Short mmCIF file of C-alpha atoms and ligand atoms in Angstrom, two decimals:
data_model
loop_
_atom_site.label_atom_id
_atom_site.label_comp_id
_atom_site.label_asym_id
_atom_site.label_seq_id
_atom_site.Cartn_x
_atom_site.Cartn_y
_atom_site.Cartn_z
CA MET C 82 28.76 58.75 -19.69
CA LYS C 83 31.83 57.74 -17.82
CA GLU C 84 31.75 58.59 -14.32
CA THR C 85 34.37 57.77 -11.55
CA THR C 86 33.73 56.85 -8.10
CA ALA C 87 36.22 57.00 -4.94
CA ILE C 88 35.69 56.96 -1.31
CA ALA C 89 38.43 58.44 1.29
CA HIS C 90 38.16 58.30 5.10
CA PRO C 91 38.20 60.86 7.33
CA ASN C 92 41.43 61.59 9.69
CA PHE C 93 41.77 62.88 13.09
CA ALA C 94 44.99 64.42 14.41
CA LEU C 95 46.92 63.23 17.33
CA VAL C 96 49.57 65.98 17.29
CA LYS C 97 47.16 68.90 15.36
CA TYR C 98 47.61 71.59 13.14
CA TRP C 99 46.22 74.47 14.02
CA GLY C 100 47.68 77.83 12.26
CA LYS C 101 48.82 78.17 8.48
CA LYS C 102 52.24 79.18 7.15
CA ASP C 103 51.03 80.50 3.99
CA SER C 104 47.38 80.81 3.58
CA LYS C 105 47.25 81.16 -0.06
CA GLN C 106 49.12 78.00 -0.60
CA ASN C 107 47.28 76.66 2.33
CA ARG C 108 50.47 75.51 3.98
CA PRO C 109 50.12 74.35 8.18
CA ALA C 110 52.63 76.22 9.99
CA MET C 111 53.75 72.51 11.71
CA SER C 112 54.00 69.35 11.52
CA SER C 113 51.15 66.75 12.53
CA ILE C 114 50.39 63.26 13.06
CA SER C 115 46.91 61.31 12.37
CA ILE C 116 45.10 57.94 12.40
CA THR C 117 42.85 57.53 9.50
CA VAL C 118 39.31 55.76 10.68
CA ASP C 119 37.13 53.38 9.06
CA SER C 120 33.58 53.08 8.25
CA MET C 121 33.31 56.94 8.25
CA GLN C 122 33.25 57.98 4.65
CA SER C 123 33.41 60.50 1.95
CA LYS C 124 32.20 58.87 -1.84
CA THR C 125 32.80 61.32 -4.47
CA LYS C 126 31.94 60.58 -7.87
CA ILE C 127 33.35 62.88 -11.11
CA SER C 128 31.63 63.08 -14.41
CA LYS C 129 31.53 65.97 -17.72
CA ASN C 130 29.21 68.56 -17.16
CA THR C 131 27.58 68.26 -20.55
CA LEU C 132 24.84 70.23 -19.90
CA SER C 133 26.14 73.70 -18.88
CA ASN C 134 29.60 75.58 -19.02
CA CYS C 135 30.60 75.58 -15.26
CA HIS C 136 31.59 73.11 -12.55
CA ARG C 137 28.95 71.95 -10.54
CA LEU C 138 29.51 70.51 -6.78
CA PHE C 139 27.12 68.58 -4.92
CA ILE C 140 27.37 67.89 -1.35
CA ASN C 141 24.85 64.91 -0.18
CA GLY C 142 22.79 65.75 -3.01
CA VAL C 143 22.34 69.61 -2.27
CA GLU C 144 24.26 72.14 -4.63
CA GLU C 145 27.02 74.28 -3.01
CA THR C 146 27.28 77.55 -4.54
CA ASP C 147 30.44 78.28 -2.85
CA LEU C 148 33.19 76.34 -4.64
CA SER C 149 36.07 78.31 -3.34
CA LYS C 150 37.34 75.56 -1.01
CA ILE C 151 37.66 72.97 -4.04
CA PHE C 152 38.13 74.84 -6.93
CA PRO C 153 42.40 75.64 -5.88
CA SER C 154 42.28 71.35 -5.72
CA LEU C 155 40.55 71.80 -9.23
CA PHE C 156 43.13 73.85 -10.86
CA TYR C 157 46.04 72.40 -9.70
CA LEU C 158 44.71 68.94 -11.30
CA SER C 159 43.30 70.59 -14.58
CA GLU C 160 46.37 72.10 -14.96
CA ILE C 161 48.05 68.66 -15.11
CA SER C 162 45.46 66.75 -16.55
CA LYS C 163 45.35 69.56 -19.34
CA SER C 164 41.42 69.04 -19.53
CA ASP C 165 39.30 71.97 -20.40
CA ASP C 166 36.43 69.97 -19.34
CA TYR C 167 33.67 71.25 -17.13
CA ILE C 168 32.82 68.63 -14.28
CA VAL C 169 30.01 67.71 -11.71
CA ILE C 170 31.23 66.42 -8.32
CA GLN C 171 28.82 64.71 -6.28
CA SER C 172 29.85 64.16 -2.78
CA GLU C 173 28.10 62.15 0.04
CA ASN C 174 29.03 61.72 3.80
CA ASN C 175 28.23 58.84 5.88
CA PHE C 176 28.39 61.13 9.20
CA PRO C 177 27.44 64.45 10.19
CA THR C 178 29.20 67.58 7.68
CA SER C 179 30.87 70.39 8.94
CA SER C 180 30.98 69.47 12.98
CA GLY C 181 34.50 68.61 13.92
CA LEU C 182 34.25 65.73 12.06
CA ALA C 183 36.89 66.06 9.20
CA SER C 184 34.39 65.87 6.28
CA SER C 185 36.36 68.47 4.57
CA ALA C 186 39.68 66.15 4.52
CA SER C 187 37.86 62.78 3.27
CA GLY C 188 35.89 64.62 0.77
CA ILE C 189 38.91 66.52 -0.56
CA ALA C 190 41.26 63.42 -0.41
CA SER C 191 38.10 61.59 -2.28
CA PHE C 192 37.66 63.86 -4.93
CA VAL C 193 41.50 63.95 -5.35
CA THR C 194 41.64 60.29 -5.92
CA ALA C 195 38.58 60.00 -8.19
CA TYR C 196 39.78 63.05 -10.46
CA ASP C 197 43.06 61.24 -10.94
CA ALA C 198 41.57 58.07 -11.96
CA HIS C 199 38.91 59.93 -14.23
CA TYR C 200 41.30 61.57 -16.31
CA GLY C 201 43.79 58.16 -16.07
CA MET C 202 46.67 60.73 -14.59
CA ASN C 203 48.55 58.41 -12.23
CA LEU C 204 49.80 61.31 -10.01
CA GLY C 205 52.79 60.29 -7.65
CA ILE C 206 52.15 61.00 -3.68
CA SER C 207 53.38 64.37 -3.93
CA ASP C 208 51.14 65.78 -6.86
CA ARG C 209 48.43 64.35 -4.69
CA ILE C 210 49.67 65.93 -1.68
CA GLU C 211 49.80 68.99 -2.95
CA ALA C 212 46.27 68.94 -4.57
CA CYS C 213 44.72 67.49 -1.78
CA MET C 214 46.54 70.56 0.91
CA LEU C 215 45.36 73.22 -1.35
CA GLY C 216 41.94 72.40 -0.55
CA SER C 217 42.40 71.30 3.05
CA GLY C 218 45.39 71.60 5.50
CA SER C 219 44.62 68.04 6.81
CA ALA C 220 43.17 66.38 3.85
CA PRO C 221 46.74 64.58 2.81
CA ARG C 222 46.81 62.73 5.57
CA SER C 223 43.50 60.86 4.35
CA LEU C 224 45.65 59.35 1.47
CA ILE C 225 47.53 57.47 3.88
CA GLY C 226 45.85 54.50 6.15
CA GLY C 227 46.83 53.73 9.87
CA PHE C 228 48.71 56.47 11.96
CA VAL C 229 49.86 58.83 9.54
CA LEU C 230 53.20 61.83 9.95
CA MET C 231 52.68 65.09 7.84
CA ASP C 232 56.09 66.78 8.15
CA HIS C 233 56.26 70.49 7.42
CA ASN C 234 60.26 69.95 7.48
CA ASN C 235 60.27 67.90 4.74
CA ASN C 236 57.62 69.53 2.35
CA TYR C 237 54.68 68.17 3.58
CA SER C 238 55.28 64.51 2.97
CA CYS C 239 53.12 62.04 4.67
CA THR C 240 54.16 59.02 5.44
CA GLN C 241 53.02 56.00 7.64
CA ILE C 242 54.14 55.23 10.96
CA LEU C 243 52.40 51.99 11.43
CA GLN C 244 49.75 50.17 9.69
CA LYS C 245 46.13 49.72 10.92
CA GLU C 246 47.15 46.14 11.56
CA ASP C 247 49.98 46.81 13.52
CA TRP C 248 48.54 48.41 16.13
CA PRO C 249 44.19 47.88 16.08
CA VAL C 250 42.97 50.01 18.41
CA ASP C 251 39.46 50.96 18.53
CA VAL C 252 38.05 54.54 17.83
CA LEU C 253 34.96 55.91 19.39
CA ILE C 254 33.58 59.08 18.33
CA CYS C 255 31.21 60.55 20.90
CA ILE C 256 28.67 62.65 19.07
CA ALA C 257 28.02 65.67 21.24
CA SER C 258 26.20 68.08 18.82
CA ARG C 259 25.22 67.86 15.14
CA GLU C 260 25.22 71.21 14.57
CA ALA C 261 27.60 72.55 11.98
CA LYS C 262 29.99 75.05 13.52
CA LYS C 263 29.83 78.79 13.82
CA ILE C 264 33.51 79.47 13.30
CA SER C 265 35.26 77.22 10.28
CA SER C 266 38.87 75.72 11.24
CA ARG C 267 40.05 78.07 8.65
CA GLU C 268 38.82 81.50 9.85
CA GLY C 269 39.54 80.32 13.90
CA MET C 270 43.22 79.50 12.87
CA GLU C 271 43.91 82.78 11.60
CA ILE C 272 41.87 84.61 14.59
CA SER C 273 44.57 82.53 16.76
CA LYS C 274 47.68 83.12 14.56
CA ARG C 275 46.62 86.89 15.13
CA THR C 276 45.72 87.08 18.62
CA SER C 277 46.59 84.85 21.01
CA PRO C 278 49.39 85.09 23.40
CA LEU C 279 49.93 81.59 23.43
CA TYR C 280 50.44 81.10 19.62
CA GLN C 281 54.38 81.17 19.31
CA ASP C 282 54.73 78.69 22.55
CA TRP C 283 52.04 76.54 20.48
CA LEU C 284 54.08 76.58 17.59
CA GLY C 285 57.52 75.97 19.86
CA SER C 286 56.07 73.03 21.32
CA ASN C 287 55.00 70.71 17.96
CA GLU C 288 58.28 69.32 17.11
CA ARG C 289 58.63 68.02 20.54
CA ASP C 290 54.89 66.76 20.33
CA ILE C 291 55.91 64.92 17.41
CA SER C 292 58.89 63.23 18.74
CA LEU C 293 57.28 61.75 21.80
CA ALA C 294 53.54 60.66 19.81
CA LEU C 295 56.10 59.02 17.30
CA GLU C 296 58.21 57.41 19.89
CA ALA C 297 54.73 56.40 21.52
CA ILE C 298 53.47 54.99 18.31
CA ARG C 299 56.54 52.75 16.98
CA GLU C 300 56.52 51.43 20.96
CA LYS C 301 52.52 50.78 20.77
CA ASN C 302 52.88 52.77 24.25
CA MET C 303 49.08 53.63 24.82
CA SER C 304 49.89 55.43 28.19
CA GLY C 305 52.91 57.75 26.36
CA LEU C 306 50.76 58.31 23.43
CA GLU C 307 47.76 59.25 25.97
CA LYS C 308 49.75 62.32 27.76
CA VAL C 309 50.85 63.58 24.43
CA THR C 310 48.06 63.29 22.99
CA GLU C 311 45.35 64.86 25.36
CA LYS C 312 48.58 67.36 26.33
CA ASN C 313 48.44 68.25 22.74
CA CYS C 314 44.66 68.42 22.47
CA ASN C 315 44.21 70.64 25.35
CA PHE C 316 46.87 73.08 24.12
CA MET C 317 45.39 74.14 21.22
CA HIS C 318 42.02 74.47 23.15
CA GLU C 319 43.87 76.83 25.16
CA VAL C 320 45.26 79.04 22.00
CA MET C 321 41.94 79.02 20.96
CA LYS C 322 40.22 79.97 24.13
CA THR C 323 42.68 82.85 24.35
CA SER C 324 42.31 84.11 20.82
CA LYS C 325 40.28 87.52 20.49
CA PRO C 326 37.63 87.06 20.08
CA SER C 327 37.79 83.78 22.29
CA ILE C 328 37.17 80.48 20.11
CA ILE C 329 35.25 77.63 22.17
CA TYR C 330 34.51 74.09 20.23
CA MET C 331 33.82 72.30 23.75
CA ASN C 332 30.48 72.13 25.01
CA ASP C 333 29.06 70.58 28.68
CA VAL C 334 28.36 67.18 26.56
CA THR C 335 32.61 67.42 26.05
CA HIS C 336 33.61 68.16 29.50
CA SER C 337 31.48 65.31 30.94
CA CYS C 338 32.83 62.99 28.65
CA VAL C 339 36.23 63.54 29.62
CA ALA C 340 35.42 63.60 33.10
CA GLU C 341 34.04 60.10 32.68
CA ILE C 342 37.40 59.06 30.18
CA GLU C 343 39.16 60.00 33.24
CA ASN C 344 37.20 58.00 35.75
CA LEU C 345 38.05 54.61 33.51
CA ARG C 346 41.13 55.25 33.39
CA ALA C 347 41.61 55.43 37.32
CA SER C 348 40.03 52.19 36.89
CA GLY C 349 42.39 50.40 34.53
CA HIS C 350 40.87 50.90 31.41
CA LYS C 351 43.44 51.74 28.59
CA LEU C 352 41.87 54.85 26.73
CA PHE C 353 42.48 58.28 25.79
CA TYR C 354 40.64 61.43 23.85
CA THR C 355 41.19 64.18 21.55
CA VAL C 356 38.94 66.91 20.59
CA ASP C 357 39.27 68.81 16.85
CA ALA C 358 37.54 72.13 16.00
CA GLY C 359 33.99 71.18 17.45
CA PRO C 360 32.47 69.61 20.32
CA GLN C 361 32.56 65.85 19.57
CA ILE C 362 35.32 63.90 21.58
CA LYS C 363 37.07 61.08 19.71
CA ILE C 364 38.39 58.27 22.20
CA ILE C 365 41.58 56.14 21.40
CA CYS C 366 40.75 52.55 23.15
CA ASP C 367 42.18 48.87 23.90
CA PRO C 368 39.65 46.95 22.29
CA LYS C 369 39.21 45.08 25.72
CA SER C 370 37.70 48.21 27.29
CA THR C 371 35.37 49.20 24.41
CA ASN C 372 31.71 47.89 25.50
CA THR C 373 32.63 49.16 28.83
CA ILE C 374 33.49 52.74 27.56
CA LYS C 375 30.41 52.58 25.09
CA ASP C 376 28.25 51.84 28.19
CA THR C 377 29.45 54.14 30.47
CA ILE C 378 29.55 56.99 27.99
CA THR C 379 25.98 55.96 26.85
CA HIS C 380 24.78 56.02 30.29
CA ARG C 381 26.48 58.79 32.31
CA THR C 382 26.21 61.37 29.65
CA ASP C 383 24.32 63.20 27.39
CA VAL C 384 26.13 62.29 24.30
CA ILE C 385 23.87 61.71 20.80
CA ASP C 386 25.59 58.80 19.44
CA ILE C 387 28.72 56.76 19.71
CA ILE C 388 30.52 55.77 16.22
CA HIS C 389 32.43 52.88 16.65
CA THR C 390 35.25 52.38 14.36
CA ARG C 391 38.74 51.10 13.89
CA LEU C 392 41.81 52.29 11.80
CA GLY C 393 40.97 52.59 8.18
CA GLY C 394 43.14 52.73 4.80
CA SER C 395 43.95 54.49 1.76
CA PRO C 396 41.34 55.93 -0.72
CA ARG C 397 40.02 53.55 -3.31
CA ILE C 398 38.39 53.74 -6.58
CA ILE C 399 34.72 51.94 -6.15
CA ASP C 400 32.78 50.44 -9.27
CA GLU C 401 29.16 51.40 -8.79
CA ASN C 402 27.08 49.50 -11.92
C1 LIG X 686 41.60 71.16 14.34
O1 LIG X 686 42.23 71.32 7.84
O2 LIG X 686 39.94 71.67 8.20
O3 LIG X 686 41.35 69.43 12.90
O4 LIG X 686 42.86 73.62 6.16
O5 LIG X 686 41.43 75.33 6.50
O6 LIG X 686 40.90 73.12 5.74
P1 LIG X 686 41.97 73.94 6.25
O7 LIG X 686 41.70 73.54 8.03
P2 LIG X 686 41.25 71.81 8.35
O8 LIG X 686 41.89 72.01 9.83
C2 LIG X 686 42.09 70.68 10.56
C3 LIG X 686 42.18 71.25 12.16
C4 LIG X 686 41.60 70.40 13.42
C5 LIG X 686 43.63 70.06 13.63
C6 LIG X 686 43.92 68.73 12.49
O9 LIG X 686 43.17 67.94 11.86
O10 LIG X 686 45.51 68.63 12.88
#
């Protein structure tokens, strides 16, 4: 039986998306800039379901009963492929799922890539972006490697700012908890949009943060990128906190990592952090400082694990035979 497998990597936003313009089409209300990482990956296999008349989805070997997140992407794709197959989707992550590590972005991007290849569709980038975005607003960024801009003023085009080789920073993902998050990004964004008094200012700050980050990335300016990334991250967490009910993703371990990062910076190391909808802290650093940072964070905080990775590339089809 024909099976097609694709791998895609997660991406982490430096300038973040938090809030949707349109929740039906799942359109972000702002632009974002991200890095795609290496070594962490989602691997998704597609085959025809020859046993029953339904689509089936397995994540890390466990069958999901709720397919509502994948259906909009699947229906968009099957409309173009004209296939009426029922399919089996088997997706595996080599990192914790649903805990602020962008598993839905890499999961959806690997699914779209595998489906496109399975049905020989040869889709252009704009259809792949659309198919990904219907599944998760941050997923289109995982279609591209290195530093990526997703521009909401230009029909959500995703473009590469720098290739991974152009600025080979290291990325350290500090695992502060393995628990799945209690409030999904999707729910959290809706709450913030409706209730946070800071939401309009947050929207208003996006364009400036995007242009500051673009400039810093193009100049490979670590301290410039540090300032805009940390400011943007902390503003997003203020928006979350001032929502009603208040949404708090950071925990004590996250805060102790931030304190250590500030100490390391004061002693001359080049690094900065970002935190998404979960307590995990992502450190972007000069590879010369990686070992010192790992040792310091391991010995002086309660992080459970540190995943050391670099910048990654775009999704690819793999041959499993
Ligand atoms: C905090 O893309 O996971 O990571 O579109 O509802 O699937 P959905 O949300 P998602 O939200 C990402 C939020 C973020 C910031 C970012 O990655 O830009």
